[in-house]
GROMACS .gro file of C-alpha atoms in nm:
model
   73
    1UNK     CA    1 -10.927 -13.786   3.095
    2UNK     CA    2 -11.224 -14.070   3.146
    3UNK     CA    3 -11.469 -13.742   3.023
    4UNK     CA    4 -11.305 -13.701   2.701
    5UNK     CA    5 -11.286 -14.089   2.639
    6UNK     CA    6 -11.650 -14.103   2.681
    7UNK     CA    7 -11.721 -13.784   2.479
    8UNK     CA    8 -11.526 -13.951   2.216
    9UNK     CA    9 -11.682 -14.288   2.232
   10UNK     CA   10 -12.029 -14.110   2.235
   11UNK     CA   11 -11.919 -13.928   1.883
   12UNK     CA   12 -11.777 -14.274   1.747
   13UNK     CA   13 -12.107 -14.396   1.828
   14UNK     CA   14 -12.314 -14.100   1.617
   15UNK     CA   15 -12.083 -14.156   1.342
   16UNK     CA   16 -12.139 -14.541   1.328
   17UNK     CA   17 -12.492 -14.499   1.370
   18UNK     CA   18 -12.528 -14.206   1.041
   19UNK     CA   19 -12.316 -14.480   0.870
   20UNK     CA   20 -12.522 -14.750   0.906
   21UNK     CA   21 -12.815 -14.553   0.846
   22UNK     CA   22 -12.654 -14.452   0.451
   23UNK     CA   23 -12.567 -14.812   0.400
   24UNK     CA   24 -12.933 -14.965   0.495
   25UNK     CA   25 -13.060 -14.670   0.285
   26UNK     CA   26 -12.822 -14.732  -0.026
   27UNK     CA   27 -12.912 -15.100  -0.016
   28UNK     CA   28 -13.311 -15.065  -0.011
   29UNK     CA   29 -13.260 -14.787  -0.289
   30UNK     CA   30 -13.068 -15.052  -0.455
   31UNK     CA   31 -13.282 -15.352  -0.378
   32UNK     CA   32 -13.618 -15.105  -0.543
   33UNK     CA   33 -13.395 -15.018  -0.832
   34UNK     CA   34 -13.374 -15.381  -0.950
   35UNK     CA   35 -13.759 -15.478  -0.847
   36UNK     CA   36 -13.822 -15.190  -1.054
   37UNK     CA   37 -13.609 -15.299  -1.381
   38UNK     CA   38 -13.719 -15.659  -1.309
   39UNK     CA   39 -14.076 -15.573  -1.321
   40UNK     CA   40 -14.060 -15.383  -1.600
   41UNK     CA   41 -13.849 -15.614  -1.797
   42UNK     CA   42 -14.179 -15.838  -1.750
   43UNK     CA   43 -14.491 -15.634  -1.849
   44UNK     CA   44 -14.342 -15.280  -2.027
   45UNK     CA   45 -14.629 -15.172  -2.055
   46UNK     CA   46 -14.687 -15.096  -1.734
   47UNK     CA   47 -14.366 -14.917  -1.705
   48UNK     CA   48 -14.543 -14.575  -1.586
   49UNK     CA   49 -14.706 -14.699  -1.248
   50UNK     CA   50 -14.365 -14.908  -1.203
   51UNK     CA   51 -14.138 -14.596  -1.204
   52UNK     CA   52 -14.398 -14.364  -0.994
   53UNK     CA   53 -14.400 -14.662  -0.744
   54UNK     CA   54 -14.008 -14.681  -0.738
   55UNK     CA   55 -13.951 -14.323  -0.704
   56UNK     CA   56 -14.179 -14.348  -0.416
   57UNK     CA   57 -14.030 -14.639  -0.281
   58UNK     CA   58 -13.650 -14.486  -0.345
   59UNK     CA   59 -13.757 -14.176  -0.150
   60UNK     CA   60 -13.847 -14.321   0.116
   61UNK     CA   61 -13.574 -14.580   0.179
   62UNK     CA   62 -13.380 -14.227   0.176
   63UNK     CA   63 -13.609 -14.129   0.440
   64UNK     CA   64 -13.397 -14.360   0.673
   65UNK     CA   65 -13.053 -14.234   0.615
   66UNK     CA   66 -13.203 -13.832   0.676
   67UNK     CA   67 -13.324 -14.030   1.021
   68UNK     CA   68 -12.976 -14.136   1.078
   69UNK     CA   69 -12.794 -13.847   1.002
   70UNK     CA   70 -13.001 -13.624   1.211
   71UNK     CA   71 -13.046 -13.810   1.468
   72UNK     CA   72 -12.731 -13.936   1.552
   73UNK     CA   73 -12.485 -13.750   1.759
   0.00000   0.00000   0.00000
């Protein structure tokens, strides 16, 4: 019985952990988005480099919930 308890609570642990991972990785997606619109909304005209540097930024923030997926159990 105290096995399976602890192979459970190891398994809640994985799943908390992935979760975690997606929300930290949804907010800094989220937090480049609007750095992104913000600077463009000030100087358009450099709205190429801003977008390159955002998807950049975007992928990897996403970087960290592929970490936390993987690697937890």
């Amino acid at each position: 019985m105290i096995e399976i308890l602890a192979e459970t609570v190891v398994n809640i642990n994985g799943s908390i952990q992935g979760a975690l991972g997606c929300f930290a990785a949804a907010l800094g997606v989220a937090y480049v988005g609007a750095k992104a619109v913000e600077a463009v909304g000030r100087n358009p005209g450099a709205s190429g480099k801003v977008m390159t540097l955002a998807i950049l930024g975007m992928a990897l923030a996403e970087a960290v919930a592929f970490y936390a997926l993987f690697l937890g159990k």
